[in-house]
Structure formats: structure tokens, C-alpha cells
């Protein structure tokens, strides 16, 4: 007989998700590069984005979970330890290097069938760039000064044809991003970067499916088919089949979320038993690309908060502001604050503050403390 779903209150669902995201503790990972590595492994990936009105989101996401986080910690993982690498998940992200075999099938697919975006790149251009990297060593697009410049075909494109060649080689798994300075990437041949004597064995389709499910269970606690396969619709059928098999083996429990009875969810017995929120006026100022925020429907379903990303909305139509950040107090999103870092003046500017819930004096005091810490992080020397 099919197992009857466990009814899960919104409060319990939030507690499970907060535990999985490690936002229910002040310092869950410790400090230093090891803490950044542990955070990336727990979350599965940390998204990268170009907007920098405040600190870029990959640093912001890690800072939210590591109070003593330094930008150099992530650089150390990527360029020295090489225990984290960049690749596409639902967006360009940092991923644990141990997970690289699960991305090799996608790299192979790009080699066999390049997307239309890279359609103009020829095999001869790839071969020429490979030879250049072998001869000259790692290169950024700034290092390449002999390109014949062309007109941009897209606002995010480059006038240097070499950039598109390197981007294609990146997606094909021929080069890795060996270092990053802001949004400037340094590329190296992937085998040389990682010191491979032979390429790692690619994961099978079944292993990739299990990886997607396990990653979601670890980082989300309670999952739906949409949350597991965010922007990856082709994966839904095999993931659903694996879920059904694990439910039969009692490794997963079907759950019904309060207020979302028609959307199937699942969790593990361990997550159901251990997650419990300890209210402590714990404050997090989150990036709109934080894993807790990025899946908008899930966020609204579990937290009752409908985040609006308005960077590309005309100013007159914005509700929260250009780059509004959700303010989380324990398990409630109580405000959205649009901020901008004035690096020249050494100030963090509040452009607009929107309260979404009533909070008491203690919570407001805790928010003020966190705002001060957040400002210091934006402006800190040494990075």
C-alpha cells in the first residue's frame, strides 16, 4: 500500500529547510577556507552573479553562514587547493570538485552538440586556443591583446572573439577557470589545472539522477520535484522514479505541506526528527540569489514571502528597490532592504526599507547590529 503522507506544518517545514541551509546557527562551519569548503559542500553549489551594487552574491552567500568569511578563502579553494570549481548548475556556480564527475556528461554533450550561442566557434579556433594555453600558460581575456575586434552581438558579449572560444571550451570541459578577480576569469587547460594524470570517469545517468536528489535533500531538507530539478525539466522523470523507489525502501517519507496539499513533497526520517528551530533573534541579510531565496515559488510556499527581483524593472514600477535583500529574523522574512555600497565614501547606503512584519524592540536591535556587521563586511580591507 502507498504510504500516507505525513502532514507537515509551515513552521516545521521552515525549521527543516533552515537546518539544511545552516541558517539556524550563528557559526555553523567555523572559519577560514575549510569553512567555505564545508559550506559549498552542504549547499551543493554557490551561485555567481555579475551585479555588484553590494558584494557579489557568491561572497555574500558564504558570508551569511560564515561570520569570519574572507574573499581570499574562496580564492584559496579555487586556485590553490582546487577543491572547488566553477560550472553551470541552474546558473554559473561554485561546486565542490569532488562533484565534477556528475558534470562531465554535460561537458561531453557540449562537445558533441555546441549550442547556437557558440555556433560561430570553429574547431580550428578551439585547437589554436588549446595550443596557445599550452605554450603561454593560464590566460584571462585581458591577457589576449591580438584579437581583431568585432561588434557585440549581445550586451554581455565581448568584442574579442577569443572570449567566446574560451567560454565554449569551458562548457566543453576543455578548460577550467583557474582564478577569478571580480568577473575577470583566468582559464587554464583543465587537466593541467587539476593535475590529472588521466581524466576522471564520468558519472552514469543513474548516478547523476541520484546526485541531484541527494544534493537537494542535503541542502533543502524537504523537497519537491520542482525544487530538486530547478530549471532542469528533463531530469524530472528519472528523479521521480528514484523517489518512488526510495519511498518503497522507506528511505524517504512522503509529506504534505500545510497550505500546499496538492504539491507532493518528501523528506528523510532523520530530517523530520532532528529539525527544530530555536528562536534567538538571529538575523541574516540575504542575497536575492541565496539558495533560500532563489526558488521564488518554494520560498512563498514555505515562508509566505514573495520576493521580487527588480533590477531589470523600470524604477517607477519597483516595489522593494533595485537590489532588495530579504531580512530574515529566525524563520521570518520581516523586511526587504535595498542597499548600495558607496566604496569611495566608505558607507553602506540604505536606498529603501520595506517592513513586511511587525517586530519587537529586541529584533530591531538585533537587525541594527547585523546591519553594522554587514557594512563592515562590504568595506573591509584585505578582503
Coordinates of C-alpha atoms in Angstrom, one line a residue:
X1 CA 0.0 0.0 0.0
X2 CA 1.2 3.6 -0.7
X3 CA 2.4 5.3 2.4
X4 CA 0.1 8.0 3.8
X5 CA 1.9 11.4 3.7
X6 CA 3.0 13.0 7.0
X7 CA 1.3 16.4 7.5
X8 CA 4.0 19.0 7.9
X9 CA 3.2 22.4 9.3
X10 CA 4.8 25.5 7.8
X11 CA 6.7 26.0 11.0
X12 CA 8.2 22.5 10.8
X13 CA 9.0 22.9 7.1
X14 CA 10.8 26.1 7.7
X15 CA 12.8 24.5 10.5
X16 CA 13.9 21.6 8.3
X17 CA 14.9 23.9 5.5
X18 CA 16.7 26.3 7.8
X19 CA 18.6 23.4 9.3
X20 CA 19.6 22.1 5.8
X21 CA 20.7 25.6 4.8
X22 CA 22.6 26.0 8.2
X23 CA 20.8 29.3 8.8
X24 CA 19.7 28.1 12.2
X25 CA 23.1 28.6 13.8
X26 CA 25.4 31.6 14.2
X27 CA 28.6 30.0 13.1
X28 CA 27.8 26.5 11.7
X29 CA 31.0 26.0 9.7
X30 CA 33.8 27.7 11.7
X31 CA 36.2 30.0 9.8
X32 CA 38.8 30.0 7.1
X33 CA 39.0 28.2 3.8
X34 CA 37.8 24.9 5.4
X35 CA 34.6 26.6 6.5
X36 CA 34.0 27.9 2.9
X37 CA 34.6 24.4 1.6
X38 CA 32.2 22.9 4.1
X39 CA 29.5 25.4 3.2
X40 CA 29.8 24.8 -0.5
X41 CA 29.6 21.0 0.1
X42 CA 26.5 21.5 2.3
X43 CA 24.7 23.8 -0.2
X44 CA 25.8 21.8 -3.2
X45 CA 26.6 25.0 -5.2
X46 CA 27.0 28.7 -4.6
X47 CA 25.7 30.9 -7.4
X48 CA 27.9 33.6 -9.1
X49 CA 26.4 36.8 -10.4
X50 CA 27.7 40.0 -12.0
X51 CA 25.7 42.6 -10.1
X52 CA 27.9 44.4 -7.5
X53 CA 26.0 47.3 -6.0
X54 CA 26.9 45.4 -2.9
X55 CA 29.3 42.5 -2.6
X56 CA 28.8 39.9 -5.3
X57 CA 26.5 37.1 -4.4
X58 CA 28.9 34.2 -4.1
X59 CA 30.8 36.0 -1.4
X60 CA 27.5 37.2 0.2
X61 CA 26.1 33.7 0.4
X62 CA 29.1 32.4 2.2
X63 CA 29.3 35.4 4.5
X64 CA 25.7 34.7 5.6
X65 CA 26.8 31.4 7.0
X66 CA 30.4 32.2 8.0
X67 CA 30.7 35.4 10.1
X68 CA 34.5 35.5 9.7
X69 CA 34.4 34.8 5.9
X70 CA 37.1 36.4 3.8
X71 CA 37.0 36.6 0.0
X72 CA 40.5 35.1 -0.1
X73 CA 39.1 31.9 1.4
X74 CA 37.2 31.2 -1.8
X75 CA 40.1 32.2 -4.0
X76 CA 42.2 29.7 -2.0
X77 CA 39.8 26.9 -2.6
X78 CA 39.6 27.6 -6.3
X79 CA 43.2 28.4 -7.2
X80 CA 45.4 26.7 -4.5
X81 CA 43.5 23.7 -3.1
X82 CA 41.4 23.4 -6.2
X83 CA 38.7 21.8 -4.1
X84 CA 36.0 24.0 -5.7
X85 CA 35.4 24.7 -9.4
X86 CA 33.1 26.8 -11.5
X87 CA 30.4 25.3 -13.7
X88 CA 26.8 25.6 -14.7
X89 CA 24.1 24.3 -12.3
X90 CA 21.0 26.3 -12.8
X91 CA 23.4 29.2 -13.2
X92 CA 27.2 29.7 -13.1
X93 CA 28.2 28.5 -9.6
X94 CA 31.0 27.2 -7.4
X95 CA 30.7 23.5 -6.9
X96 CA 32.8 21.0 -4.9
X97 CA 35.5 19.5 -7.1
X98 CA 34.5 16.1 -5.7
X99 CA 31.2 16.5 -7.7
X100 CA 32.9 17.1 -11.0
X101 CA 32.2 13.6 -12.4
X102 CA 28.5 14.5 -12.3
X103 CA 29.1 17.4 -14.7
X104 CA 31.3 15.5 -17.2
X105 CA 28.2 14.2 -19.2
X106 CA 27.1 17.8 -19.7
X107 CA 30.6 18.8 -20.8
X108 CA 30.6 15.9 -23.3
X109 CA 27.2 17.0 -24.6
X110 CA 28.6 20.5 -25.3
X111 CA 31.5 18.9 -27.3
X112 CA 29.1 16.8 -29.4
X113 CA 26.4 19.4 -29.9
X114 CA 27.5 23.0 -29.2
X115 CA 24.6 25.4 -28.5
X116 CA 23.6 28.1 -31.0
X117 CA 25.3 30.7 -28.8
X118 CA 28.7 29.2 -29.6
X119 CA 27.8 28.2 -33.2
X120 CA 30.3 30.5 -34.8
X121 CA 33.3 29.0 -33.0
X122 CA 35.2 26.6 -35.2
X123 CA 37.2 23.5 -34.3
X124 CA 40.3 25.3 -35.7
X125 CA 39.8 28.2 -33.2
X126 CA 39.5 25.7 -30.3
X127 CA 42.7 24.0 -31.4
X128 CA 44.5 27.3 -31.7
X129 CA 43.5 28.3 -28.3
X130 CA 44.5 25.0 -26.8
X131 CA 48.0 25.4 -28.4
X132 CA 48.2 28.9 -27.0
X133 CA 47.3 27.8 -23.5
X134 CA 49.9 25.0 -23.7
X135 CA 52.5 27.5 -24.7
X136 CA 51.7 30.6 -22.7
X137 CA 50.1 29.1 -19.6
X138 CA 46.8 30.3 -18.0
X139 CA 45.2 33.3 -19.7
X140 CA 42.5 35.8 -19.0
X141 CA 40.7 37.7 -21.7
X142 CA 42.7 40.8 -20.6
X143 CA 45.9 38.9 -21.5
X144 CA 44.8 38.4 -25.1
X145 CA 45.7 41.6 -27.0
X146 CA 45.9 40.4 -30.6
X147 CA 42.3 39.8 -31.3
X148 CA 40.6 41.5 -34.3
X149 CA 37.8 43.3 -32.5
X150 CA 34.2 42.7 -33.7
X151 CA 30.8 44.3 -32.9
X152 CA 29.0 43.0 -29.9
X153 CA 26.1 40.7 -30.7
X154 CA 24.7 40.8 -27.1
X155 CA 25.0 43.3 -24.2
X156 CA 27.0 40.7 -22.2
X157 CA 29.2 39.7 -25.1
X158 CA 32.8 40.8 -25.8
X159 CA 34.4 42.5 -28.8
X160 CA 37.2 39.9 -28.5
X161 CA 36.3 36.7 -30.4
X162 CA 38.7 34.8 -28.1
X163 CA 36.2 35.2 -25.2
X164 CA 33.6 33.1 -27.0
X165 CA 36.2 30.5 -27.8
X166 CA 37.2 30.2 -24.1
X167 CA 33.6 30.2 -23.0
X168 CA 32.8 27.3 -25.3
X169 CA 35.9 25.4 -24.2
X170 CA 34.8 26.0 -20.6
X171 CA 31.4 24.4 -21.2
X172 CA 33.0 21.6 -23.1
X173 CA 35.3 20.8 -20.1
X174 CA 38.5 21.6 -22.0
X175 CA 39.4 24.5 -19.7
X176 CA 38.8 25.3 -16.1
X177 CA 38.5 28.7 -14.5
X178 CA 41.7 28.7 -12.6
X179 CA 41.3 32.1 -10.9
X180 CA 38.8 34.9 -10.7
X181 CA 39.2 38.6 -9.9
X182 CA 35.8 40.2 -9.8
X183 CA 34.2 39.0 -13.0
X184 CA 37.6 38.6 -14.8
X185 CA 38.3 34.9 -15.2
X186 CA 41.7 33.2 -15.8
X187 CA 41.4 30.0 -17.9
X188 CA 43.8 27.0 -17.9
X189 CA 43.7 23.6 -19.5
X190 CA 41.5 21.5 -17.2
X191 CA 44.0 18.6 -16.9
X192 CA 46.8 21.0 -16.0
X193 CA 44.8 23.0 -13.6
X194 CA 43.7 19.9 -11.6
X195 CA 47.0 18.0 -12.1
X196 CA 45.2 15.0 -13.6
X197 CA 47.2 12.1 -14.9
X198 CA 44.1 10.9 -16.5
X199 CA 40.6 12.3 -16.8
X200 CA 38.1 11.3 -14.1
X201 CA 35.4 8.8 -15.0
X202 CA 32.1 10.4 -15.9
X203 CA 29.1 9.6 -13.8
X204 CA 26.4 7.4 -15.3
X205 CA 22.8 8.7 -15.9
X206 CA 21.6 6.9 -12.8
X207 CA 24.4 8.4 -10.7
X208 CA 23.6 11.9 -11.9
X209 CA 20.0 11.4 -11.0
X210 CA 20.9 10.2 -7.5
X211 CA 23.3 13.2 -7.2
X212 CA 20.5 15.6 -8.0
X213 CA 18.2 14.1 -5.4
X214 CA 20.8 13.7 -2.7
X215 CA 22.1 17.3 -3.2
X216 CA 18.5 18.6 -2.8
X217 CA 17.8 16.5 0.3
X218 CA 21.0 17.7 1.9
X219 CA 20.5 21.4 1.1
X220 CA 16.7 21.7 1.3
X221 CA 15.7 19.1 3.8
X222 CA 12.1 18.8 2.5
X223 CA 11.9 18.6 -1.3
X224 CA 9.5 18.6 -4.3
X225 CA 10.1 17.6 -7.8
X226 CA 10.4 21.2 -8.9
X227 CA 12.9 22.1 -6.1
X228 CA 15.1 19.1 -7.0
X229 CA 15.0 19.8 -10.7
X230 CA 15.1 23.7 -10.6
X231 CA 15.4 24.8 -14.3
X232 CA 16.2 21.2 -15.3
X233 CA 12.9 19.8 -16.5
X234 CA 14.4 16.8 -18.4
X235 CA 15.6 15.4 -15.1
X236 CA 12.1 15.2 -13.6
X237 CA 11.1 11.8 -14.9
X238 CA 14.2 9.8 -13.7
X239 CA 14.2 11.7 -10.4
X240 CA 10.5 10.9 -9.8
X241 CA 11.3 7.2 -10.4
X242 CA 14.1 7.2 -8.0
X243 CA 12.0 8.9 -5.3
X244 CA 9.3 6.3 -5.7
X245 CA 11.9 3.5 -5.3
X246 CA 13.3 5.2 -2.1
X247 CA 9.8 5.6 -0.7
X248 CA 9.2 1.9 -1.1
X249 CA 12.5 1.2 0.7
X250 CA 11.4 3.7 3.4
X251 CA 14.4 5.8 2.8
X252 CA 12.2 8.8 2.0
X253 CA 8.9 9.8 3.6
X254 CA 6.1 11.5 1.6
X255 CA 4.9 14.7 3.3
X256 CA 2.1 17.1 2.8
X257 CA 2.9 20.8 3.4
X258 CA 0.3 22.8 5.2
X259 CA -1.4 25.0 2.6
X260 CA 0.1 23.1 -0.3
X261 CA -1.7 19.8 -0.1
X262 CA -1.7 19.2 -3.8
X263 CA 2.1 19.5 -4.3
X264 CA 3.9 16.3 -3.3
X265 CA 6.9 16.7 -1.1
X266 CA 9.4 14.3 0.5
X267 CA 11.9 14.3 3.3
X268 CA 14.1 11.8 5.2
X269 CA 13.3 10.3 8.6
X270 CA 16.4 12.0 10.1
X271 CA 15.4 15.5 8.9
X272 CA 11.9 15.0 10.2
X273 CA 13.1 14.0 13.6
X274 CA 16.0 16.4 14.2
X275 CA 15.0 19.8 12.8
X276 CA 13.7 22.2 15.4
X277 CA 14.1 26.0 15.4
X278 CA 15.5 27.7 18.5
X279 CA 14.2 31.4 18.4
X280 CA 17.1 33.7 19.2
X281 CA 16.5 36.9 17.2
X282 CA 19.1 35.5 14.8
X283 CA 19.4 37.9 11.8
X284 CA 20.5 37.2 8.3
X285 CA 20.6 39.8 5.5
X286 CA 20.4 37.5 2.4
X287 CA 21.3 37.9 -1.2
X288 CA 18.4 37.5 -3.7
X289 CA 20.5 34.7 -5.2
X290 CA 20.9 32.9 -1.8
X291 CA 19.7 29.2 -2.0
X292 CA 17.0 30.1 0.4
X293 CA 15.6 32.8 -1.8
X294 CA 16.3 31.8 -5.4
X295 CA 13.4 29.4 -5.8
X296 CA 10.6 32.0 -5.5
X297 CA 7.6 29.7 -5.5
X298 CA 9.1 27.4 -2.8
X299 CA 10.0 30.5 -0.8
X300 CA 6.5 31.8 -0.9
X301 CA 5.1 28.4 -0.2
X302 CA 7.1 27.7 2.9
X303 CA 7.9 31.2 4.2
X304 CA 4.9 33.1 2.9
X305 CA 7.2 35.7 1.4
X306 CA 7.0 36.6 -2.3
X307 CA 10.4 38.1 -3.2
X308 CA 10.5 40.4 -6.2
X309 CA 13.8 40.9 -8.0
X310 CA 13.6 44.3 -9.6
X311 CA 17.0 45.1 -11.1
X312 CA 15.5 44.9 -14.6
X313 CA 12.2 46.6 -13.7
X314 CA 11.8 50.3 -14.5
X315 CA 12.5 52.4 -11.4
X316 CA 9.0 53.8 -11.3
X317 CA 7.5 50.3 -11.0
X318 CA 9.7 48.9 -8.3
X319 CA 8.1 47.9 -5.1
X320 CA 11.2 47.0 -3.0
X321 CA 14.0 48.6 -4.9
X322 CA 16.7 47.8 -7.5
X323 CA 18.5 45.1 -5.5
X324 CA 16.4 44.4 -2.4
X325 CA 17.8 42.0 0.2
X326 CA 15.4 39.9 2.4
X327 CA 16.0 40.4 6.1
X328 CA 15.5 37.1 7.9
X329 CA 14.9 37.1 11.7
X330 CA 14.9 33.5 12.9
X331 CA 12.4 31.9 10.4
X332 CA 10.5 35.0 9.3
X333 CA 11.3 37.4 6.5
X334 CA 10.5 40.7 8.2
X335 CA 11.8 43.3 5.8
X336 CA 13.3 43.9 2.3
X337 CA 16.1 46.5 2.2
X338 CA 17.5 48.0 -1.0
X339 CA 21.2 48.9 -0.3
X340 CA 24.1 50.2 -2.2
X341 CA 27.8 50.3 -1.2
X342 CA 29.5 53.6 -1.7
X343 CA 33.0 52.3 -1.7
X344 CA 34.6 55.7 -2.3
X345 CA 32.8 57.3 0.7
X346 CA 33.2 54.1 2.8
X347 CA 29.5 53.8 3.5
X348 CA 26.7 51.3 3.0
X349 CA 23.6 53.3 1.9
X350 CA 20.0 52.2 2.6
X351 CA 18.1 53.2 -0.5
X352 CA 14.7 51.9 0.6
X353 CA 13.5 49.9 3.6
X354 CA 10.2 48.0 3.4
X355 CA 8.9 46.4 6.6
X356 CA 6.9 43.2 5.9
X357 CA 6.1 42.2 9.5
X358 CA 5.9 43.7 12.9
X359 CA 8.9 43.1 15.1
X360 CA 9.7 44.0 18.7
X361 CA 12.5 46.1 20.1
X362 CA 14.8 43.2 20.6
X363 CA 14.5 42.1 17.0
X364 CA 15.1 45.7 15.8
X365 CA 18.2 45.9 17.9
X366 CA 19.5 42.7 16.5
X367 CA 18.8 43.9 13.0
X368 CA 20.8 47.1 13.7
X369 CA 23.8 45.0 15.0
X370 CA 23.7 42.9 11.8
X371 CA 23.5 45.9 9.6
X372 CA 26.7 47.2 11.2
X373 CA 28.4 43.9 10.7
X374 CA 27.1 43.7 7.1
X375 CA 28.6 47.2 6.4
X376 CA 32.0 46.2 7.8
X377 CA 31.9 43.1 5.5
X378 CA 31.2 45.3 2.4
X379 CA 34.1 47.7 3.2
X380 CA 36.7 45.5 5.0
X381 CA 40.3 45.8 3.9
X382 CA 42.3 42.7 3.0
X383 CA 39.1 41.0 1.6

